[in-house]
PDB file of C-alpha atoms (C1' of nucleotides) in Angstrom:
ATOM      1  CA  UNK A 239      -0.915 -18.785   8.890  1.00 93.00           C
ATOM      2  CA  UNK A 240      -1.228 -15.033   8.728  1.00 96.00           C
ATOM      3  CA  UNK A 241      -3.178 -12.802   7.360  1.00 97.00           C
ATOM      4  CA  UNK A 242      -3.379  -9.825   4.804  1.00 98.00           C
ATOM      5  CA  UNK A 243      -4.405  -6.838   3.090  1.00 97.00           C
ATOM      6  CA  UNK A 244      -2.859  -5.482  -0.247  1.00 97.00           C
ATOM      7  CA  UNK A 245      -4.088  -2.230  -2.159  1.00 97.00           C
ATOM      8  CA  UNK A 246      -4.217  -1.779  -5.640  1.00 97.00           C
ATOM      9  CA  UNK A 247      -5.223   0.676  -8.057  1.00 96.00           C
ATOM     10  CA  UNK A 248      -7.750  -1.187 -10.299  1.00 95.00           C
ATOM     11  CA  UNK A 249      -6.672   1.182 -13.275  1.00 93.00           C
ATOM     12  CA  UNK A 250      -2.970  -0.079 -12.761  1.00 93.00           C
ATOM     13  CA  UNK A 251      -3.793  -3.177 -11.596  1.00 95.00           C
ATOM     14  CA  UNK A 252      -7.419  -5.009 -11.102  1.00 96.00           C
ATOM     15  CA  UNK A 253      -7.978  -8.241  -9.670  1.00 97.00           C
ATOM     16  CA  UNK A 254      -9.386  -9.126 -13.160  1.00 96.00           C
ATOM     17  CA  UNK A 255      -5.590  -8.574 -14.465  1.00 96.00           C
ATOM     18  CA  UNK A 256      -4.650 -10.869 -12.160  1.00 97.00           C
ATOM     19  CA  UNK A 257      -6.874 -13.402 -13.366  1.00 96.00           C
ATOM     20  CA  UNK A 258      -5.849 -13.435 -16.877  1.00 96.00           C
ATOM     21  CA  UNK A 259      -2.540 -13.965 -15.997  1.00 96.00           C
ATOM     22  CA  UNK A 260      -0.425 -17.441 -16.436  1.00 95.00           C
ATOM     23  CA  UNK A 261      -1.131 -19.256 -13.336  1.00 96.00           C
ATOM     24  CA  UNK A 262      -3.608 -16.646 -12.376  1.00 96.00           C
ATOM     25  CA  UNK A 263       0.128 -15.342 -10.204  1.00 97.00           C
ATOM     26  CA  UNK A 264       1.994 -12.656 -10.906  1.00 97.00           C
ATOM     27  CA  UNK A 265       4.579 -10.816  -8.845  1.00 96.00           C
ATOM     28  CA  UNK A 266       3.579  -7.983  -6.351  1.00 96.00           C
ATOM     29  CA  UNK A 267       6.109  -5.224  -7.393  1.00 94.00           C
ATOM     30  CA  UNK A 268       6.129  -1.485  -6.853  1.00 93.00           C
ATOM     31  CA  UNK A 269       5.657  -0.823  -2.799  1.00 95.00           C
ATOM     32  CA  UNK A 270       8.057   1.773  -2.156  1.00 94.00           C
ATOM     33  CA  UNK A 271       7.379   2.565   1.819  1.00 94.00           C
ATOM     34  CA  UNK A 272       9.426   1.330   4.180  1.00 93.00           C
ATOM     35  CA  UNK A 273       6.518   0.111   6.311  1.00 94.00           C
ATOM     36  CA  UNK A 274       4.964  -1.753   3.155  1.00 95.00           C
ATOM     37  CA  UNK A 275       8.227  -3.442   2.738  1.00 95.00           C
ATOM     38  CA  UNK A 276       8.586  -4.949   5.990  1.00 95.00           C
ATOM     39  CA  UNK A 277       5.242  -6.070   6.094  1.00 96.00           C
ATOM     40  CA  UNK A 278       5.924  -7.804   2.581  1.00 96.00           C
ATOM     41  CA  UNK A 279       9.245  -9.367   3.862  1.00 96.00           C
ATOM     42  CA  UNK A 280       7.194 -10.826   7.055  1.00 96.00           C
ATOM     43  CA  UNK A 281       4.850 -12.476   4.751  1.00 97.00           C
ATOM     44  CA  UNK A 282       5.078 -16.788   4.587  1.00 97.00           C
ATOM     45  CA  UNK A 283       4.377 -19.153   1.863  1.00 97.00           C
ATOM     46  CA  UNK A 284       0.511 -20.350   2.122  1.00 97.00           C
ATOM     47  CA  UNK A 285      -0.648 -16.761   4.019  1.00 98.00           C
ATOM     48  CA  UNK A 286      -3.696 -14.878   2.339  1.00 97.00           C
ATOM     49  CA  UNK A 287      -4.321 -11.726   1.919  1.00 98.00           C
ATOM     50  CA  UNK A 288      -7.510  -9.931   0.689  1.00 97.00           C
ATOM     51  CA  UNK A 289      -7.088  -7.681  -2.971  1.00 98.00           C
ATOM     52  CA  UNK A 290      -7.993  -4.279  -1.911  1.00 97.00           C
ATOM     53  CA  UNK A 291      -9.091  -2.026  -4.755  1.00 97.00           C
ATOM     54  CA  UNK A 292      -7.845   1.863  -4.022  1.00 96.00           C
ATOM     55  CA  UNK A 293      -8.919   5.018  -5.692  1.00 94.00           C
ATOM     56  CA  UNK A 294     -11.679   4.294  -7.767  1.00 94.00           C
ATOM     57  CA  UNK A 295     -15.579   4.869  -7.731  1.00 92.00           C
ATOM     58  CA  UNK A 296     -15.815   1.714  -4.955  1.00 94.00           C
ATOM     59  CA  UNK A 297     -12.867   1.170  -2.764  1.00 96.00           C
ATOM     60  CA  UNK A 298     -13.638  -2.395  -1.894  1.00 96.00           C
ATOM     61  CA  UNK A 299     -12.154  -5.298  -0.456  1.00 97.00           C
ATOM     62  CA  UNK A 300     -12.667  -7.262  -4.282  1.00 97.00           C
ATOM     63  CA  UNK A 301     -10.888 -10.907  -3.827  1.00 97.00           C
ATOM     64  CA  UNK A 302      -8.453 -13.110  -1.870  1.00 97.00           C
ATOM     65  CA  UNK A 303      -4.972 -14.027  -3.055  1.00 98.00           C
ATOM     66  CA  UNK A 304      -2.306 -16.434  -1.423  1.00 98.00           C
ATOM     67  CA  UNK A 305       1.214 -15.477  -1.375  1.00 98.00           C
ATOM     68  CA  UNK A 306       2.795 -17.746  -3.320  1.00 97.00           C
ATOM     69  CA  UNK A 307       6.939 -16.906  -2.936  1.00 97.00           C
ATOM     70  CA  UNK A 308       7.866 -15.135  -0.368  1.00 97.00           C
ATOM     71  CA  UNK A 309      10.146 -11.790   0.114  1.00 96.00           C
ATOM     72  CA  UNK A 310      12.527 -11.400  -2.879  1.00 96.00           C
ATOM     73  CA  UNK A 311      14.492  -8.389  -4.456  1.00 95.00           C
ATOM     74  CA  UNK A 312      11.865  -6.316  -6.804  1.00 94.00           C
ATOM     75  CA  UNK A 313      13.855  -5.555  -9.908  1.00 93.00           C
ATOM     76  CA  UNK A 314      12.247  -2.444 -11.256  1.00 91.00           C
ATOM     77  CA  UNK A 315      14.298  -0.522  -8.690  1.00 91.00           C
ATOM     78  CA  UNK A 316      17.316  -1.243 -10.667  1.00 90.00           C
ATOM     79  CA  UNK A 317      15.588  -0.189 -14.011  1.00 88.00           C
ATOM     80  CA  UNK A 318      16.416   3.321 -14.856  1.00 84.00           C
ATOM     81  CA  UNK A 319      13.217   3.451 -17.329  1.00 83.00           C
ATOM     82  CA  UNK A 320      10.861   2.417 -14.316  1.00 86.00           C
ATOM     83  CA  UNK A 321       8.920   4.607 -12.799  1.00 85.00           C
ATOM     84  CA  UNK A 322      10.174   2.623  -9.348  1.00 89.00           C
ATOM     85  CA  UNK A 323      13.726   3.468 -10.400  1.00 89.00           C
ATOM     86  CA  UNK A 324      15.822   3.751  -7.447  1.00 89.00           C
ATOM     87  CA  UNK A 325      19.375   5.433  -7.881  1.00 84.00           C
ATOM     88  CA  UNK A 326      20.060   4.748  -3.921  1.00 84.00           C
ATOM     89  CA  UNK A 327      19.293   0.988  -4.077  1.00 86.00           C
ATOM     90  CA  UNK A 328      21.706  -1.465  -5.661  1.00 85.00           C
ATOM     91  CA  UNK A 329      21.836  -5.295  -6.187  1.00 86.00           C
ATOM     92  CA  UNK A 330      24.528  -6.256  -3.867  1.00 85.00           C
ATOM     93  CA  UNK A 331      22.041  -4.369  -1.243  1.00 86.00           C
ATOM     94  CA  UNK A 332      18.242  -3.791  -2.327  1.00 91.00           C
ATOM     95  CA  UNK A 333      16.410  -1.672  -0.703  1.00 92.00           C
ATOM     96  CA  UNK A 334      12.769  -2.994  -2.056  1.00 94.00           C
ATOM     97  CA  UNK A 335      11.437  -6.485  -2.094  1.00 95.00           C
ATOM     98  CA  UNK A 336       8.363  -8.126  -3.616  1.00 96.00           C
ATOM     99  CA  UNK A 337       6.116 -11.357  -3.247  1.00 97.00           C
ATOM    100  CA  UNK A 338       4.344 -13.428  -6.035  1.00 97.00           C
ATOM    101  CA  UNK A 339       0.350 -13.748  -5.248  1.00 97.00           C
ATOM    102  CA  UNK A 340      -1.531 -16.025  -6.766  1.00 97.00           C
ATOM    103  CA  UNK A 341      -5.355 -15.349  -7.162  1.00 98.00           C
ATOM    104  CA  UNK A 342      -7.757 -17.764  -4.885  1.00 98.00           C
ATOM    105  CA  UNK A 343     -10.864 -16.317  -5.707  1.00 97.00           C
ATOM    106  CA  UNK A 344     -12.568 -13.131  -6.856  1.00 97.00           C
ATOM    107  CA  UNK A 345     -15.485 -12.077  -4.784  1.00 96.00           C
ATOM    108  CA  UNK A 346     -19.327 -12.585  -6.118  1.00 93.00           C
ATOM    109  CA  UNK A 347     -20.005  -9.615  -4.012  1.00 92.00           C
ATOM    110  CA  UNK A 348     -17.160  -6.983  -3.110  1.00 95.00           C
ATOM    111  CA  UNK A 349     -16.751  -5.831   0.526  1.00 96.00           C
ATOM    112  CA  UNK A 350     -16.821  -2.134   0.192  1.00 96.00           C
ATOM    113  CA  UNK A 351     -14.860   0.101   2.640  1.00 96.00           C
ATOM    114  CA  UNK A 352     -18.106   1.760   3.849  1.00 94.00           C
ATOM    115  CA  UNK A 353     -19.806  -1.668   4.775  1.00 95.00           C
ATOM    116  CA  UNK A 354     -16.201  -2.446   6.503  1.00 96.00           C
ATOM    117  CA  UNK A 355     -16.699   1.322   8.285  1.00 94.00           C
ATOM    118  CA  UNK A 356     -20.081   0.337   9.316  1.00 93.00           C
ATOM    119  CA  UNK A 357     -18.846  -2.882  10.710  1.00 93.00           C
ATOM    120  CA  UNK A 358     -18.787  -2.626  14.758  1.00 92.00           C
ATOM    121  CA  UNK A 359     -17.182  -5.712  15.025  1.00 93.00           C
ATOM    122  CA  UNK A 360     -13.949  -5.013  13.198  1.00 93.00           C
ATOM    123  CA  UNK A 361     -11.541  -3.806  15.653  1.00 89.00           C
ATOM    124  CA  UNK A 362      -8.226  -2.337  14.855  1.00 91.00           C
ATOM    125  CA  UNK A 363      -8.304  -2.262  11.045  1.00 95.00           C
ATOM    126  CA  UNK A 364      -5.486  -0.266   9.842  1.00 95.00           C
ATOM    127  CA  UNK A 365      -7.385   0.088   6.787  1.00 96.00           C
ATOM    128  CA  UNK A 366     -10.034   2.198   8.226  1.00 94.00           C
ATOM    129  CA  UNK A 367      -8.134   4.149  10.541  1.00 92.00           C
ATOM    130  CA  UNK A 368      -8.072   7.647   9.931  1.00 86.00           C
ATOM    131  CA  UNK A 369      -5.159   9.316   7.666  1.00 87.00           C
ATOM    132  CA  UNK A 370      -3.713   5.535   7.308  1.00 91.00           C
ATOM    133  CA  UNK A 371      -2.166   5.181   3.757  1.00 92.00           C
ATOM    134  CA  UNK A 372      -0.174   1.778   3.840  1.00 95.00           C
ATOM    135  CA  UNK A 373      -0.717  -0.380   0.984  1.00 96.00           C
ATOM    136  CA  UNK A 374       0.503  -3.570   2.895  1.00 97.00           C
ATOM    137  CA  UNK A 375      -0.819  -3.973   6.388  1.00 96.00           C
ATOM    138  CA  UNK A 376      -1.722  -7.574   8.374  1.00 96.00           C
ATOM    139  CA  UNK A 377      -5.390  -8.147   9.493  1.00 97.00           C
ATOM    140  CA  UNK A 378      -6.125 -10.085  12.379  1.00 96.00           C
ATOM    141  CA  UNK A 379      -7.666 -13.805  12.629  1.00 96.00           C
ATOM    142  CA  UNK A 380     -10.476 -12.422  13.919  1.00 95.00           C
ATOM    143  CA  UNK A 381     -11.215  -9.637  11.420  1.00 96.00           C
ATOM    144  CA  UNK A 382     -10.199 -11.621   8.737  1.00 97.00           C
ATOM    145  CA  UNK A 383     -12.770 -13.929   9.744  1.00 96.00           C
ATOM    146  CA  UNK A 384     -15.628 -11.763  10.197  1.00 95.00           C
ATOM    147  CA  UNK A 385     -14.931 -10.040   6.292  1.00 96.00           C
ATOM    148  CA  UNK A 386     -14.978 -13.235   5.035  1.00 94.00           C
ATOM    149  CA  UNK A 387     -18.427 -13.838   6.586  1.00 92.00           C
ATOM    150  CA  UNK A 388     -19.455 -10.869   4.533  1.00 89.00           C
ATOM    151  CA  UNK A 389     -18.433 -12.191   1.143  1.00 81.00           C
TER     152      UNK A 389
ATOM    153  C1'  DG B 268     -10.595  17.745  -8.799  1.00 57.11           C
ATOM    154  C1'  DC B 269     -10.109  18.751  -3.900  1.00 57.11           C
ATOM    155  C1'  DC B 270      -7.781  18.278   0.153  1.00 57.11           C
ATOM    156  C1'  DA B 271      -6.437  16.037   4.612  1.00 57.11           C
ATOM    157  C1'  DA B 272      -2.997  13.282   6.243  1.00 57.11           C
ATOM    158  C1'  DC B 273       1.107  11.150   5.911  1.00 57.11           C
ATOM    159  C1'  DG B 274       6.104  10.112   4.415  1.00 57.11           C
ATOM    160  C1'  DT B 275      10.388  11.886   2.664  1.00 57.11           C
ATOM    161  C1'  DT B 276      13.844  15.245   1.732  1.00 57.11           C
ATOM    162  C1'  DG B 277      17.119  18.529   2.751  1.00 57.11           C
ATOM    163  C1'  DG B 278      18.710  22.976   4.801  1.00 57.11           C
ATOM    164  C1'  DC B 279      20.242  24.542   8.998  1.00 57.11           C
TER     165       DC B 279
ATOM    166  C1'  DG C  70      17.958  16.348  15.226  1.00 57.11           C
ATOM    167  C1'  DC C  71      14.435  19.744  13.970  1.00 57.11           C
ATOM    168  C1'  DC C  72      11.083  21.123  10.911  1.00 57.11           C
ATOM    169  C1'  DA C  73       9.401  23.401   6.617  1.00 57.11           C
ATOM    170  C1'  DA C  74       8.470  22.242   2.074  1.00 57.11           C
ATOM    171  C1'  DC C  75       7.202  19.118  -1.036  1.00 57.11           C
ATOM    172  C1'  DG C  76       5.231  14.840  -3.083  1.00 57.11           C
ATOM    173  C1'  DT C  77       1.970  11.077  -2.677  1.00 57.11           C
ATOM    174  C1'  DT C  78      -2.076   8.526  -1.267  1.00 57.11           C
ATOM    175  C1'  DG C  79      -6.699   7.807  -1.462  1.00 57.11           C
ATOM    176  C1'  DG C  80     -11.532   8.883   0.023  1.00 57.11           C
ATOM    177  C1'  DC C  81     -15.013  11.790  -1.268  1.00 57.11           C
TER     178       DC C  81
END
DNA sequence: GCCAACGTTGGC
DNA sequence: GCCAACGTTGGC
């Protein structure tokens, strides 16, 4: 099994959303980078990733998720009224891809990015390495296992 | 709201 | 293929 993070803007879309939703799944849509995407498109049936809440008064690791369908053609980048509209993508060939997640559990006590910062035993977290922007990126066995110690 | 850092675009 | 300009991300 591997391992995850995914970032979300709580004011687009909170963990909470995800809760109330049928299933407590919904699809993962929107990642437009090319890094993202391949990331996504690696992902397996059964992995888990942690919800990572972006821009917003605590950027915190807030939940766990487990992908639930794997890599499949997002379709707001055919929609012309999406804001993920993209003219150089087509069906025969898509260019952007998206998993469903459904929600394990939401955290009794979020793992905020400075406690993950302060952390010496997390090595090579993408997430805290300096400039890094990707909103899909794996996390190791081992620091996957030492966040969920903090929980 | 600011701004550093990054990714993408497009002229040459 | 280079690189300047621009747009976006995301912490603070």
């Amino acid at each position: 099994m591997n391992y995850w993070l995914m970032k979300s803007e709580p004011s687009t879309f909170s963990i909470t959303d995800l809760e109330k939703k049928p299933r407590k799944t919904e699809c993962w849509d929107g990642v437009r980078n090319y890094q993202a995407r391949n990331f996504l498109c690696q992902m397996k049936k059964g992995d888990r990733a942690f919800f990572y809440h972006s821009s917003c008064e605590v950027p915190a690791i807030v939940g766990e998720v487990e992908i639930v369908k794997e890599a499949y053609p997002d379709p707001s980048q055919f929609d012309r009224k999406s804001k993920y509209f993209d003219a150089n993508s087509s069906e025969e060939k898509p260019r952007w891809f998206m998993v469903d997640v459904k929600l394990v559990e939401i955290f009794k006590e979020p793992i905020t990015l400075s406690v993950i910062r302060q952390n010496p035993k997390i090595k090579d977290f993408i997430l805290t390495k300096r400039g890094s922007r990707l909103s899909v990126m794996p996390v190791s066995a081992d620091n996957w296992g030492i966040l969920k110690k903090l929980q």
